[in-house]
Amino acid sequence: MCSLHGFPSFPPIGHVSLCEVDGRIHSTPAEQADIKIFTNAVSSHPCVVITRDLLHSSICREDTRRVFLPVSETLLMKFVNVWYEQGLMEALHLAANPDDDNNVPHLLQAIAKSLLKVASAISHVRNTFHPHLRESGDKLIAAVSQTRVWSMSPVRCISWHPHCVKLAVAAWDDSVRVYTFGTSLIPILKYKNQRAVSCLAWRPYSASELAVGCEAGVFVWQVDPNSVVTRPSVSCAVFLQRPHHSPVTSIAWSPQGDVLLTASAADTAMYVWDVALEKFVPLRRVGGGGVSLVTWSPDGSKVFAATTGIIFRVWDTDHWLPERWTVMSGHVQAACWSPCGSMLLFATSEEPLIYSLTFNRLGSMFCTDDISRNALPVVDLSDIEVNEGERIGGLVSSLAWDRKGRHLAVLFKKTDLIAVFLTEIHAVLQISPCCLIRGMVGEIPNCISFQKNFNEGSMLSIAWSSGRIQHFPLICSDLKSDWQFT
């Protein structure tokens, strides 16, 4: 089993990792960082820095109230306003624990306190049988997100277009910016109901459709590449939602781009959408809790679905029947498919290990031998000391496997370095250490994504806590020569 031991020399503190060319890692001091010294492979890629000046945080209702002078309200009007703006539970809290200014009858206080006790008991029973409902909204997204420190990250998530050099970036203010090669125009997708953006997905074989998962549901935007409009209106989007299917924590287009799969950590059902017709088919199974993560195999034959509990499932998309699996503890935090769709790698929320599952390439759900039917640990990520007290490893936040199946990137929950492994798929999966990527001083990596159509090897994009998005190419001259020849 591979481990974190055996990585080549990595940049010391104060140096920045820039690229890997033919197995050699290049880094320079931060003030001298210039990737063009070593390669021009990403010279045409968009330069993205999400600064605080670009962000416009939404003003909450509490802040807007301070703008206006206070007015006298009757007790009934105050209850109605609180109920309308903050919900029934807040209105009951107001009645049960009134301010000095509110002269609430004792009978009304007693009724409100009794109702709150009943609601608390119901909530306790519900949470006992459905642990995934203990959190909601932003807290639930942060608990299952593959983005490190999602709630505070200036970049919430990133997504590369599968066919062209086009990058979608979701920022902390819930805006989505689209950066495209060859143009300085940056469309900004933003709407008042598009709050707490959790995931992005470009539609395959379409140059303009981008799905945005958020607290309310999913917005599927049409981003016209020939338009000069930088702030498309919401009329350019289709809004998909279902009762109790929020917040949406994961979305995935089928490899053919014909249907969209959505999942919510608060809902035990997944939905398969025909976006054009706005029709859906629910996929529901009992056990495990809400569905926190979904990912489609590249060949389209299988769908991986993780829950907020110990259960995860692999669905056969020919008949939409699942195979049920369990982990020892916690839940599946991150998962990725091999390019051929025959192997799945995943990591849990409580073990510093990467497991693999092998599938039959011929169409049946699993290989017939007993070894292939078990999840095998393939990488030990237990933290180790690498340099003068600096440690690397621990629990995984995100995994990314490039389309050529050559590089596997690991984002940790507490380590400020990103680990990249070399991978080869033969009769068995072979994994070996490749390189460690360090950012500038004080930066921590928040999310990662491989570009899907990089011809000269692999290209990993990293969103750092400073708002800077780095493009880290792993160049293979053999691939580059073959591509130029063809």
Coordinates of C-alpha atoms in Angstrom, one line a residue:
M1 CA 0.0 0.0 0.0
C2 CA 1.3 3.4 -1.0
S3 CA 1.9 6.1 1.7
L4 CA 3.1 9.6 2.1
H5 CA 6.7 8.4 2.5
G6 CA 8.9 8.7 -0.6
F7 CA 7.9 12.1 -2.0
P8 CA 10.7 13.9 -3.8
S9 CA 12.1 17.1 -2.3
F10 CA 9.4 19.7 -2.0
P11 CA 9.6 23.5 -1.8
P12 CA 10.6 25.0 1.6
I13 CA 8.5 27.5 3.3
G14 CA 8.6 30.8 1.3
H15 CA 8.8 29.0 -2.0
V16 CA 5.9 28.4 -4.4
S17 CA 5.3 25.2 -6.4
L18 CA 4.9 26.2 -10.1
C19 CA 4.8 23.1 -12.3
E20 CA 6.2 19.6 -13.0
V21 CA 7.9 18.9 -16.3
D22 CA 8.9 15.4 -17.2
G23 CA 9.1 14.3 -13.5
R24 CA 11.0 17.4 -12.3
I25 CA 9.3 19.7 -9.8
H26 CA 10.0 23.5 -10.3
S27 CA 9.5 26.0 -7.6
T28 CA 10.9 29.5 -6.8
P29 CA 10.7 32.1 -4.0
A30 CA 7.2 33.6 -4.0
E31 CA 8.4 37.1 -5.1
Q32 CA 10.1 35.6 -8.1
A33 CA 7.3 33.2 -9.1
D34 CA 6.9 33.1 -12.9
I35 CA 5.8 29.8 -14.5
K36 CA 6.7 31.1 -18.0
I37 CA 10.4 30.4 -17.1
F38 CA 9.7 26.7 -17.2
T39 CA 6.7 26.2 -19.5
N40 CA 4.2 28.1 -21.6
A41 CA 1.5 25.4 -21.3
V42 CA -0.8 27.6 -19.3
S43 CA 0.1 31.0 -20.6
S44 CA -3.3 31.4 -22.3
H45 CA -5.2 30.2 -19.2
P46 CA -7.3 32.8 -17.4
C47 CA -5.7 34.7 -14.5
V48 CA -8.2 34.6 -11.7
V49 CA -7.9 36.4 -8.3
I50 CA -11.1 36.7 -6.3
T51 CA -10.3 39.7 -4.0
R52 CA -12.6 41.1 -1.3
D53 CA -13.1 44.1 -3.5
L54 CA -14.9 41.9 -6.1
L55 CA -17.2 40.4 -3.6
H56 CA -20.5 42.0 -2.6
S57 CA -21.9 40.1 0.4
S58 CA -25.7 40.0 0.6
I59 CA -27.1 42.2 3.4
C60 CA -29.2 40.3 5.9
R61 CA -32.6 41.4 7.1
E62 CA -31.2 42.3 10.5
D63 CA -28.7 44.8 8.9
T64 CA -31.4 46.4 6.7
R65 CA -33.6 47.1 9.7
R66 CA -31.0 49.3 11.2
V67 CA -31.3 51.7 8.3
F68 CA -34.9 52.6 9.3
L69 CA -36.1 54.4 12.4
P70 CA -38.0 52.2 14.9
V71 CA -41.8 52.4 14.8
S72 CA -44.3 51.4 17.5
E73 CA -46.1 48.1 16.7
T74 CA -49.0 46.3 18.3
L75 CA -48.2 43.0 19.8
L76 CA -50.2 41.2 17.1
M77 CA -48.4 43.1 14.3
K78 CA -45.0 42.2 15.8
F79 CA -45.9 38.5 16.0
V80 CA -47.1 38.6 12.4
N81 CA -44.0 40.3 11.1
V82 CA -41.6 37.9 12.9
W83 CA -43.6 34.9 11.7
Y84 CA -43.5 36.2 8.1
E85 CA -39.8 37.2 8.1
Q86 CA -38.2 34.5 10.4
G87 CA -40.8 31.7 10.7
L88 CA -43.2 30.2 13.2
M89 CA -40.5 29.0 15.6
E90 CA -39.0 32.5 16.0
A91 CA -42.5 33.9 16.6
L92 CA -43.0 31.2 19.4
H93 CA -39.7 32.1 20.9
L94 CA -40.7 35.8 20.9
A95 CA -44.0 34.9 22.7
A96 CA -42.3 32.5 25.2
N97 CA -39.5 34.9 26.1
P98 CA -40.8 38.4 25.5
D99 CA -38.7 41.6 25.7
D100 CA -39.4 44.1 28.4
D101 CA -41.3 46.2 25.8
N102 CA -43.6 43.4 24.9
N103 CA -46.5 42.9 27.3
V104 CA -47.4 39.3 26.5
P105 CA -50.3 37.7 28.4
H106 CA -49.2 34.9 30.7
L107 CA -51.6 32.4 29.1
L108 CA -50.0 33.1 25.7
Q109 CA -46.5 32.7 27.1
A110 CA -47.5 29.3 28.6
I111 CA -49.0 28.1 25.3
A112 CA -45.9 29.2 23.4
K113 CA -43.6 27.4 25.8
S114 CA -45.7 24.3 25.6
L115 CA -45.6 24.3 21.8
L116 CA -41.8 24.8 21.8
K117 CA -41.4 21.8 24.1
V118 CA -43.5 19.7 21.7
A119 CA -41.5 20.9 18.7
S120 CA -38.2 20.1 20.5
A121 CA -39.4 16.6 21.3
I122 CA -40.5 16.0 17.7
S123 CA -37.1 17.4 16.5
H124 CA -35.3 15.0 18.8
V125 CA -37.2 12.0 17.6
R126 CA -36.7 13.0 14.0
N127 CA -32.9 13.5 14.4
T128 CA -32.6 10.1 16.1
F129 CA -34.0 8.4 13.0
H130 CA -32.6 10.9 10.5
P131 CA -29.3 12.2 11.7
H132 CA -28.7 14.0 8.4
L133 CA -31.5 16.5 9.4
R134 CA -29.6 17.8 12.4
E135 CA -28.0 20.5 10.4
S136 CA -29.6 22.7 7.7
G137 CA -28.7 25.4 5.2
D138 CA -25.1 26.7 5.3
K139 CA -24.2 24.4 8.2
L140 CA -25.2 21.3 6.3
I141 CA -23.4 22.3 3.2
A142 CA -20.2 23.0 5.1
A143 CA -20.5 19.7 6.9
V144 CA -20.4 17.7 3.6
S145 CA -18.7 20.0 1.2
Q146 CA -15.4 18.9 -0.5
T147 CA -14.3 22.5 -0.3
R148 CA -12.0 23.1 2.7
V149 CA -13.5 25.7 5.1
W150 CA -16.4 26.2 2.7
S151 CA -18.1 28.8 4.8
M152 CA -15.1 31.2 4.8
S153 CA -13.5 30.4 1.5
P154 CA -13.5 33.3 -1.0
V155 CA -13.8 30.6 -3.7
R156 CA -16.6 28.1 -3.0
C157 CA -16.0 25.8 -5.9
I158 CA -14.6 25.7 -9.5
S159 CA -15.5 23.7 -12.6
W160 CA -13.7 23.3 -15.9
H161 CA -15.7 22.9 -19.1
P162 CA -15.2 19.4 -20.6
H163 CA -14.4 20.6 -24.1
C164 CA -12.8 24.1 -24.1
V165 CA -10.7 26.4 -21.9
K166 CA -13.6 27.8 -19.9
L167 CA -13.6 28.0 -16.1
A168 CA -16.6 28.7 -13.8
V169 CA -15.7 30.1 -10.4
A170 CA -18.3 30.4 -7.5
A171 CA -17.3 33.1 -5.1
W172 CA -18.2 33.7 -1.4
D173 CA -20.8 36.3 -2.4
D174 CA -22.8 33.6 -4.3
S175 CA -21.8 35.0 -7.7
V176 CA -20.5 32.7 -10.4
R177 CA -17.9 34.1 -12.8
V178 CA -17.1 32.5 -16.2
Y179 CA -13.5 32.9 -17.5
T180 CA -13.0 32.0 -21.1
F181 CA -9.8 31.8 -23.3
G182 CA -9.6 34.5 -25.9
T183 CA -11.9 37.1 -24.4
S184 CA -11.7 39.6 -21.6
L185 CA -15.5 39.5 -20.9
I186 CA -16.4 37.8 -17.7
P187 CA -20.1 37.0 -17.4
I188 CA -21.3 37.1 -13.8
L189 CA -24.2 34.9 -12.9
K190 CA -26.0 36.1 -9.8
Y191 CA -29.6 36.1 -8.5
K192 CA -31.1 36.9 -5.1
N193 CA -32.4 33.3 -4.7
Q194 CA -29.0 31.8 -5.8
R195 CA -27.7 31.7 -2.3
A196 CA -25.1 29.4 -0.6
V197 CA -23.6 28.0 -3.9
S198 CA -22.3 24.5 -3.2
C199 CA -21.5 23.0 -6.6
L200 CA -21.1 23.7 -10.3
A201 CA -21.3 21.4 -13.4
W202 CA -20.9 22.2 -17.1
R203 CA -23.2 20.3 -19.5
P204 CA -21.3 18.0 -21.8
Y205 CA -21.5 18.8 -25.6
S206 CA -22.9 22.3 -24.8
A207 CA -20.8 25.4 -24.9
S208 CA -23.2 27.5 -22.8
E209 CA -25.1 25.5 -20.1
L210 CA -23.9 25.6 -16.5
A211 CA -25.7 24.1 -13.6
V212 CA -25.3 25.8 -10.2
G213 CA -26.4 24.0 -7.0
C214 CA -27.4 26.2 -4.1
E215 CA -29.6 26.3 -1.0
A216 CA -32.8 26.9 -2.9
G217 CA -32.3 24.3 -5.7
V218 CA -30.5 24.3 -9.0
F219 CA -30.1 27.1 -11.5
V220 CA -29.2 26.0 -15.1
W221 CA -27.8 29.1 -16.8
Q222 CA -27.4 29.7 -20.5
V223 CA -24.1 31.6 -20.9
D224 CA -24.0 32.6 -24.5
P225 CA -20.3 32.6 -25.6
N226 CA -21.1 35.2 -28.3
S227 CA -22.9 37.6 -26.1
V228 CA -21.3 40.9 -24.8
V229 CA -23.7 41.0 -21.8
T230 CA -21.7 40.4 -18.6
R231 CA -24.7 40.3 -16.2
P232 CA -27.3 37.9 -17.7
S233 CA -30.7 38.1 -16.2
V234 CA -32.5 35.3 -14.5
S235 CA -34.6 34.8 -17.6
C236 CA -31.4 33.0 -19.0
A237 CA -31.8 30.3 -16.3
V238 CA -34.0 27.4 -15.6
F239 CA -34.8 26.9 -11.9
L240 CA -35.2 23.3 -10.7
Q241 CA -36.5 22.5 -7.2
R242 CA -38.4 19.9 -5.3
P243 CA -40.0 20.0 -1.8
H244 CA -37.5 19.0 1.0
H245 CA -34.7 18.8 -1.7
S246 CA -32.6 21.6 -0.3
P247 CA -29.9 22.6 0.1
V248 CA -28.6 20.9 -3.1
T249 CA -25.1 19.6 -2.2
S250 CA -24.1 17.8 -5.3
I251 CA -25.0 17.7 -9.1
A252 CA -23.7 15.7 -12.0
W253 CA -24.5 15.6 -15.7
S254 CA -24.6 12.3 -17.5
P255 CA -21.5 11.9 -19.8
Q256 CA -23.9 12.3 -22.8
G257 CA -25.3 15.5 -21.3
D258 CA -28.9 14.3 -21.7
V259 CA -29.9 14.3 -18.0
L260 CA -28.9 16.1 -14.8
L261 CA -28.6 14.3 -11.4
T262 CA -29.2 16.3 -8.2
A263 CA -28.7 15.4 -4.6
S264 CA -29.3 17.0 -1.2
A265 CA -27.8 16.0 2.1
A266 CA -31.2 16.7 3.6
D267 CA -33.1 14.4 1.3
T268 CA -32.9 10.6 0.9
A269 CA -33.9 10.9 -2.8
M270 CA -31.9 11.8 -5.8
Y271 CA -33.6 13.3 -8.8
V272 CA -32.8 12.7 -12.5
W273 CA -33.9 15.7 -14.5
D274 CA -34.7 16.3 -18.1
V275 CA -33.8 20.0 -17.9
A276 CA -35.4 21.1 -21.2
L277 CA -38.8 19.6 -20.2
E278 CA -38.3 20.4 -16.5
K279 CA -39.4 16.8 -15.7
F280 CA -37.8 14.5 -13.2
V281 CA -37.7 11.0 -11.9
P282 CA -36.9 10.4 -8.2
L283 CA -34.5 7.7 -7.0
R284 CA -35.1 6.8 -3.4
R285 CA -33.8 4.2 -1.1
V286 CA -34.2 3.7 2.7
G287 CA -31.2 3.9 4.9
G288 CA -28.1 6.0 5.3
G289 CA -29.6 9.5 5.4
G290 CA -29.5 12.2 2.8
V291 CA -27.5 11.9 -0.3
S292 CA -24.5 14.2 0.0
L293 CA -22.4 13.4 -3.1
V294 CA -23.1 12.0 -6.5
T295 CA -20.7 11.3 -9.4
W296 CA -21.3 9.7 -12.8
S297 CA -18.8 7.2 -14.2
P298 CA -17.1 8.4 -17.4
D299 CA -18.7 5.6 -19.4
G300 CA -22.1 6.5 -18.1
S301 CA -22.9 2.9 -16.8
K302 CA -22.7 3.7 -13.1
V303 CA -23.5 6.4 -10.6
F304 CA -21.9 6.7 -7.2
A305 CA -24.0 8.1 -4.4
A306 CA -22.8 8.8 -0.9
T307 CA -25.1 9.4 2.1
T308 CA -24.5 11.3 5.3
G309 CA -24.3 8.0 7.1
I310 CA -22.1 4.9 6.7
I311 CA -24.0 3.7 3.6
F312 CA -23.1 4.5 0.0
R313 CA -24.5 3.0 -3.2
V314 CA -23.4 2.4 -6.7
W315 CA -26.3 2.5 -9.2
D316 CA -26.4 0.6 -12.5
T317 CA -27.9 3.1 -14.9
D318 CA -29.2 0.5 -17.3
H319 CA -31.9 -0.6 -14.9
W320 CA -31.4 2.0 -12.1
L321 CA -30.8 -0.6 -9.5
P322 CA -28.3 0.0 -6.7
E323 CA -25.6 -2.0 -4.9
R324 CA -25.4 -1.1 -1.3
W325 CA -22.1 -0.7 0.6
T326 CA -21.1 0.5 4.1
V327 CA -18.0 2.0 5.6
M328 CA -16.8 1.4 9.1
S329 CA -17.6 4.9 10.5
G330 CA -18.4 8.4 9.4
H331 CA -19.4 8.9 5.8
V332 CA -17.8 9.0 2.4
Q333 CA -16.2 12.5 2.1
A334 CA -14.8 12.3 -1.4
A335 CA -14.8 10.0 -4.4
C336 CA -13.6 9.9 -8.1
W337 CA -13.8 7.5 -11.0
S338 CA -11.0 6.2 -13.2
P339 CA -11.2 7.4 -16.8
C340 CA -12.4 4.0 -18.0
G341 CA -15.1 3.7 -15.3
S342 CA -13.7 0.4 -14.0
M343 CA -12.4 1.7 -10.7
L344 CA -13.7 4.0 -8.0
L345 CA -11.5 5.7 -5.3
F346 CA -13.0 7.1 -2.2
A347 CA -12.1 8.4 1.3
T348 CA -14.2 8.7 4.4
S349 CA -14.6 11.5 6.9
E350 CA -12.9 9.6 9.8
E351 CA -10.0 7.6 8.3
P352 CA -6.8 8.8 6.6
L353 CA -7.1 6.2 3.9
I354 CA -8.0 6.0 0.2
Y355 CA -10.0 2.9 -0.8
S356 CA -10.6 1.4 -4.2
L357 CA -13.5 -0.6 -5.7
T358 CA -13.0 -2.4 -9.0
F359 CA -15.9 -3.0 -11.4
N360 CA -16.4 -5.3 -14.3
R361 CA -15.7 -3.5 -17.6
L362 CA -18.1 -5.8 -19.5
G363 CA -21.3 -4.3 -18.0
S364 CA -22.2 -6.4 -14.9
M365 CA -22.1 -4.6 -11.7
F366 CA -19.1 -6.2 -10.0
C367 CA -16.3 -8.6 -10.9
T368 CA -16.9 -12.2 -9.9
D369 CA -13.9 -12.7 -7.7
D370 CA -14.2 -12.0 -4.0
I371 CA -11.2 -9.7 -3.8
S372 CA -12.7 -7.3 -6.3
R373 CA -16.0 -7.1 -4.3
N374 CA -14.2 -5.6 -1.3
A375 CA -13.1 -2.1 -0.9
L376 CA -9.3 -2.3 -0.6
P377 CA -7.2 0.4 1.0
V378 CA -4.6 1.6 -1.5
V379 CA -3.1 4.8 0.0
D380 CA -2.3 5.4 3.7
L381 CA -2.5 9.1 4.4
S382 CA -1.6 9.0 8.0
D383 CA 0.2 12.3 8.8
I384 CA 4.0 12.3 8.9
E385 CA 6.7 14.9 9.6
V386 CA 8.3 16.1 6.4
N387 CA 10.4 19.1 7.3
E388 CA 11.5 20.6 10.6
G389 CA 8.2 19.9 12.4
E390 CA 6.0 20.5 9.4
R391 CA 3.4 17.7 9.0
I392 CA 1.4 16.4 6.0
G393 CA -1.5 14.0 5.8
G394 CA -4.6 13.2 7.7
L395 CA -8.3 13.3 6.8
V396 CA -9.2 13.9 3.1
S397 CA -11.3 16.9 2.0
S398 CA -11.3 16.2 -1.7
L399 CA -10.0 13.9 -4.4
A400 CA -9.4 14.6 -8.1
W401 CA -8.3 12.2 -10.8
D402 CA -7.2 13.5 -14.2
R403 CA -8.9 12.3 -17.4
K404 CA -5.8 10.4 -18.6
G405 CA -5.6 8.4 -15.3
R406 CA -2.0 9.5 -14.7
H407 CA -2.4 11.8 -11.6
L408 CA -4.4 11.7 -8.4
A409 CA -4.6 14.9 -6.3
V410 CA -5.5 14.9 -2.6
L411 CA -6.7 17.9 -0.7
F412 CA -6.5 17.5 3.1
K413 CA -8.7 19.0 5.8
K414 CA -5.8 20.3 7.9
T415 CA -2.6 20.1 5.8
D416 CA -1.5 23.2 3.7
L417 CA 0.2 21.1 1.1
I418 CA -1.6 19.2 -1.8
A419 CA -0.3 15.7 -2.5
V420 CA -0.2 14.4 -6.1
F421 CA 0.3 10.7 -6.8
L422 CA 1.2 9.0 -10.1
T423 CA -1.3 6.3 -11.0
E424 CA -1.4 3.4 -13.5
I425 CA -4.2 1.1 -14.1
H426 CA -3.2 -2.4 -15.2
A427 CA -4.4 -5.7 -13.7
V428 CA -4.2 -3.8 -10.4
L429 CA -3.9 -0.1 -9.6
Q430 CA -0.4 1.1 -9.1
I431 CA 0.1 4.3 -7.1
S432 CA 3.3 6.1 -6.3
P433 CA 4.2 9.6 -4.9
C434 CA 4.7 12.3 -7.4
C435 CA 4.9 15.8 -5.8
L436 CA 3.7 18.1 -3.1
I437 CA 2.3 21.5 -4.0
R438 CA 2.8 24.5 -1.7
G439 CA 1.1 27.9 -2.0
M440 CA 2.4 31.3 -0.9
V441 CA 3.0 32.0 2.8
G442 CA -0.2 32.0 4.7
E443 CA -2.3 30.4 1.9
I444 CA -4.3 27.2 2.4
P445 CA -5.9 25.3 -0.5
N446 CA -9.7 25.4 -0.5
C447 CA -10.7 23.4 -3.6
I448 CA -9.1 21.6 -6.6
S449 CA -10.1 20.5 -10.1
F450 CA -8.3 19.0 -13.1
Q451 CA -8.8 20.6 -16.5
K452 CA -10.6 18.0 -18.6
N453 CA -9.1 18.7 -22.0
F454 CA -5.4 19.5 -21.3
N455 CA -3.4 17.9 -24.1
E456 CA 0.2 18.2 -22.7
G457 CA -0.3 16.0 -19.6
S458 CA -2.5 17.1 -16.7
M459 CA -3.3 20.5 -15.3
L460 CA -4.6 20.9 -11.7
S461 CA -6.3 24.2 -10.8
I462 CA -6.1 25.1 -7.1
A463 CA -8.2 27.8 -5.4
W464 CA -6.2 29.2 -2.4
S465 CA -7.6 31.0 0.6
S466 CA -6.2 34.3 -0.7
G467 CA -8.7 34.1 -3.6
R468 CA -5.9 33.2 -6.1
I469 CA -6.5 30.4 -8.5
Q470 CA -3.3 28.6 -9.5
H471 CA -2.9 26.5 -12.6
F472 CA -0.4 23.8 -11.9
P473 CA 0.6 21.8 -15.1
L474 CA 2.2 18.4 -14.9
I475 CA 3.8 18.2 -18.4
C476 CA 4.7 15.0 -20.2
S477 CA 6.8 15.7 -23.3
D478 CA 5.8 12.3 -24.8
L479 CA 2.1 13.3 -24.7
K480 CA 2.9 16.7 -26.0
S481 CA 4.8 15.3 -29.0
D482 CA 2.1 12.8 -29.8
W483 CA -0.5 15.6 -29.7
Q484 CA 1.5 17.9 -31.9
F485 CA 2.1 15.0 -34.4
T486 CA -1.5 14.1 -34.7

